[in-house]
PDB file of C-alpha atoms in Angstrom:
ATOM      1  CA  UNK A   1       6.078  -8.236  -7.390  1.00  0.00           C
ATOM      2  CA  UNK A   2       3.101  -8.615  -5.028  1.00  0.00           C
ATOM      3  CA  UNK A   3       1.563  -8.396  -1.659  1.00  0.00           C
ATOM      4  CA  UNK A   4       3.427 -11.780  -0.375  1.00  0.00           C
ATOM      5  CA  UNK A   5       6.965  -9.853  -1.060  1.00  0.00           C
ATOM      6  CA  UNK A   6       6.918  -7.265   1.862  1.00  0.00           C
ATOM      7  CA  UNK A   7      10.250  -5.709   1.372  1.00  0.00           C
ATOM      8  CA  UNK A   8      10.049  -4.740  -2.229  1.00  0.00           C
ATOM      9  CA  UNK A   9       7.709  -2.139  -3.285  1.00  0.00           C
ATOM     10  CA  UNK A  10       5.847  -3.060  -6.264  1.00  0.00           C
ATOM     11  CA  UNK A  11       5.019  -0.404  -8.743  1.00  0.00           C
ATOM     12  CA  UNK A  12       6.217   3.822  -8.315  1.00  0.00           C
ATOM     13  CA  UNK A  13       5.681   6.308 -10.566  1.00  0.00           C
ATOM     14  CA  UNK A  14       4.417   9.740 -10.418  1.00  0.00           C
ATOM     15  CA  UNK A  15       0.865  10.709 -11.268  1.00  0.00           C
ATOM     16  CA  UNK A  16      -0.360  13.448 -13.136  1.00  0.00           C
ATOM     17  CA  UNK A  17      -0.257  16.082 -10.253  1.00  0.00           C
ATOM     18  CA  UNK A  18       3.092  15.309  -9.803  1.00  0.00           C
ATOM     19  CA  UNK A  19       2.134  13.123  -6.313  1.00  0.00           C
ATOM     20  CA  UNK A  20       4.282  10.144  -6.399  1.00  0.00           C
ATOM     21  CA  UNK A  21       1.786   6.572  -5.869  1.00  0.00           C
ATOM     22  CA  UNK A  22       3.105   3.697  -4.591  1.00  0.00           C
ATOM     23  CA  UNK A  23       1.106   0.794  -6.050  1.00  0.00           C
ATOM     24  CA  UNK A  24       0.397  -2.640  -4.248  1.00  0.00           C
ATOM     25  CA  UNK A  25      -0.735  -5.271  -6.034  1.00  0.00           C
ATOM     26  CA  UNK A  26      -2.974  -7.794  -4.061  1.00  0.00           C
ATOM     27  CA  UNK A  27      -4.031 -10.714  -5.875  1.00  0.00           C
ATOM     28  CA  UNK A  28      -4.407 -12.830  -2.824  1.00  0.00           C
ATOM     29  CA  UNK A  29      -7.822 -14.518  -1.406  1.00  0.00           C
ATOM     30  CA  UNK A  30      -9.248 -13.243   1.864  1.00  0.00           C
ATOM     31  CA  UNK A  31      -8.359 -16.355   4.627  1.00  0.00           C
ATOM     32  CA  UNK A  32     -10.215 -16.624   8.191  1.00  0.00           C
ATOM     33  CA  UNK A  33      -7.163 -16.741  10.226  1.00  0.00           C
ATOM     34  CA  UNK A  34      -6.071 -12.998   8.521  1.00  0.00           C
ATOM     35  CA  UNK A  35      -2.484 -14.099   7.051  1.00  0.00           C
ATOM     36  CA  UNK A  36      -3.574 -11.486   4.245  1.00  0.00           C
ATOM     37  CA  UNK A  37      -4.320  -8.956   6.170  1.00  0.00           C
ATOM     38  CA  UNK A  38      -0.743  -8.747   8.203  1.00  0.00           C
ATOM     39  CA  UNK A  39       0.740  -9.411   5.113  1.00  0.00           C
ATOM     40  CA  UNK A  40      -1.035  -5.768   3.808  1.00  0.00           C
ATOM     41  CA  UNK A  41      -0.194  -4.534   6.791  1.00  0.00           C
ATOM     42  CA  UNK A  42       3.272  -5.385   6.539  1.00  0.00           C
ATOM     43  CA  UNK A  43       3.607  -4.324   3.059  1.00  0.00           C
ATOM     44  CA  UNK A  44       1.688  -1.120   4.349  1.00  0.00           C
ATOM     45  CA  UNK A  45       4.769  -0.548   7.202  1.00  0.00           C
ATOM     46  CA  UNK A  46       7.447  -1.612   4.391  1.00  0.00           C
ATOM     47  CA  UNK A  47       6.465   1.479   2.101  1.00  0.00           C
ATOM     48  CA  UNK A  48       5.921   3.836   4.854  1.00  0.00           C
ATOM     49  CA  UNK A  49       9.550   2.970   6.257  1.00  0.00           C
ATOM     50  CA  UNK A  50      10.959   3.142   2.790  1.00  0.00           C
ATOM     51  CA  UNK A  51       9.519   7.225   2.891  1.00  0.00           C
ATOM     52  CA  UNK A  52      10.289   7.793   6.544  1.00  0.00           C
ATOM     53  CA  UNK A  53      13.742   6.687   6.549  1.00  0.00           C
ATOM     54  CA  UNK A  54      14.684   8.542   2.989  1.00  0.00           C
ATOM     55  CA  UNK A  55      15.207   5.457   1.253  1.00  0.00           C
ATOM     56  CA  UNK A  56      12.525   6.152  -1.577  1.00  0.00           C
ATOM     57  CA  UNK A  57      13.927   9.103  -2.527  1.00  0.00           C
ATOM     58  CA  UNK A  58      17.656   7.568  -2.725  1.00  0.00           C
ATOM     59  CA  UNK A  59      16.190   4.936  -4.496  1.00  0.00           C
ATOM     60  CA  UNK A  60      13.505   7.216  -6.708  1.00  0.00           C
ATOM     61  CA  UNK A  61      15.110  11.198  -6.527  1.00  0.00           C
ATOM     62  CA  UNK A  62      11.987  12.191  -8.437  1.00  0.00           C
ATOM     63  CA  UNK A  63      10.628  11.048  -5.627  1.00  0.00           C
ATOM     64  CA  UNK A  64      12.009  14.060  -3.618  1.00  0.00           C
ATOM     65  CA  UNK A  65       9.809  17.042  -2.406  1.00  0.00           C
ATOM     66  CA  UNK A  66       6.606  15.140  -3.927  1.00  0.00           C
ATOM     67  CA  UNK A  67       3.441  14.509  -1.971  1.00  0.00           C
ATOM     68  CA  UNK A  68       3.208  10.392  -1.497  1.00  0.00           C
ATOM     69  CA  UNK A  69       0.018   8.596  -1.933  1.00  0.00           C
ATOM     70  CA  UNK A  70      -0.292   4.818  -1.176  1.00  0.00           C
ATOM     71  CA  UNK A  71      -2.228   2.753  -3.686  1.00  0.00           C
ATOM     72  CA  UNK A  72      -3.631  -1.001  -3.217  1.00  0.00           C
ATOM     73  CA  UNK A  73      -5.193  -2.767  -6.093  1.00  0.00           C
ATOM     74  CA  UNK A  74      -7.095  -6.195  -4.949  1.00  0.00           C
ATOM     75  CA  UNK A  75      -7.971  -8.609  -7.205  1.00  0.00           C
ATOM     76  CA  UNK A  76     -10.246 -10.040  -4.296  1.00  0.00           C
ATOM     77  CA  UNK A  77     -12.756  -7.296  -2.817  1.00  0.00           C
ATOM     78  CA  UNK A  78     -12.081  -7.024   0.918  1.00  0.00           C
ATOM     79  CA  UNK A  79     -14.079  -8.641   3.522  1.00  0.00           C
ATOM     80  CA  UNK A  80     -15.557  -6.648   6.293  1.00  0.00           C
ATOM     81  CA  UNK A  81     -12.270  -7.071   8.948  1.00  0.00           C
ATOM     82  CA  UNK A  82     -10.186  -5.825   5.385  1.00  0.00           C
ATOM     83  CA  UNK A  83     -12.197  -2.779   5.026  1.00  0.00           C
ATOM     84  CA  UNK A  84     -12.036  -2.094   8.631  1.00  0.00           C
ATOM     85  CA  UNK A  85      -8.418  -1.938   8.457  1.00  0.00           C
ATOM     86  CA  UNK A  86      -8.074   0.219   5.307  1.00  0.00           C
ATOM     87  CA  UNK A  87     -10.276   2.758   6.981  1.00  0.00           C
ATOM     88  CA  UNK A  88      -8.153   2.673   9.941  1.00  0.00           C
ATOM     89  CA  UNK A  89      -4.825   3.050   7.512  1.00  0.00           C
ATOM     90  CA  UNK A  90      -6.481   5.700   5.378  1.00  0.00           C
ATOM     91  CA  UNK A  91      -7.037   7.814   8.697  1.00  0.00           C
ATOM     92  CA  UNK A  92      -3.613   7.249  10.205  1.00  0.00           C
ATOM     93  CA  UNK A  93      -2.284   8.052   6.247  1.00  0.00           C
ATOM     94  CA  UNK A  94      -4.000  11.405   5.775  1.00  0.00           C
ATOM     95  CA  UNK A  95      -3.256  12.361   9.402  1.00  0.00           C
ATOM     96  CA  UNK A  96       0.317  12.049   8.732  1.00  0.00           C
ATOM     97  CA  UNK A  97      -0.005  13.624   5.232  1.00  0.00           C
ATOM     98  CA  UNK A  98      -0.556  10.852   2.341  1.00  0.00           C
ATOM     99  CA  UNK A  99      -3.045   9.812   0.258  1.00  0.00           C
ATOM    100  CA  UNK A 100      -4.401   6.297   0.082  1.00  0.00           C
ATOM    101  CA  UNK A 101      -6.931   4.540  -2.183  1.00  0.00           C
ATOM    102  CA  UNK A 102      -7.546   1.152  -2.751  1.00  0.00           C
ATOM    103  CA  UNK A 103      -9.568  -0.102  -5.355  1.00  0.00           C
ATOM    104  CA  UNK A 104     -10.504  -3.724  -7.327  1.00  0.00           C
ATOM    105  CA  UNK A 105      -9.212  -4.523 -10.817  1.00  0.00           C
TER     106      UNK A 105
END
């Protein structure tokens, strides 16, 4: 599972503080007309939905009563429009009580 496939969520498990991460694995290039980016953003939505409408924990119960943290992984470090949106998502995330990282592999 990656990035491209916006209705599955790629990797859960639950971390060592107990949070539950929900991983996304981006191994696509950057592209000038941003197809990547509303993809991310779309898989972004997709796991936020999936916690938001109870589905996670019907699909995960460990997932119940657990903080949530989102987690990207790029194989492809972001360009300066990317980062720009992660910081927005990372301040709209820990407003409404998540975590978010992002990091390269």
């Amino acid at each position: 599972m990656a990035v491209h496939e916006v209705n599955l969520i790629d990797i859960i498990g639950i971390n060592q503080e107990g949070t539950v991460v929900m991983t996304i694995s981006d191994h696509l290039e950057w592209d000038d007309q941003n197809e990547h980016l509303l993809l991310l953003q779309d898989k972004i939505n997709f796991y936020l939905g999936a916690v938001e409408s109870g589905e996670l924990v019907k699909k995960y119960p460990d997932a119940e009563g657990r903080n949530i943290k989102l987690e990207i992984f790029f194989k492809y470090a972001p360009h300066q429009q990317a980062v720009s949106f992660l910081e927005q998502a990372e301040a709209f995330l820990k407003k409404a009580g998540y975590g978010f990282s992002y990091n390269l592999v």
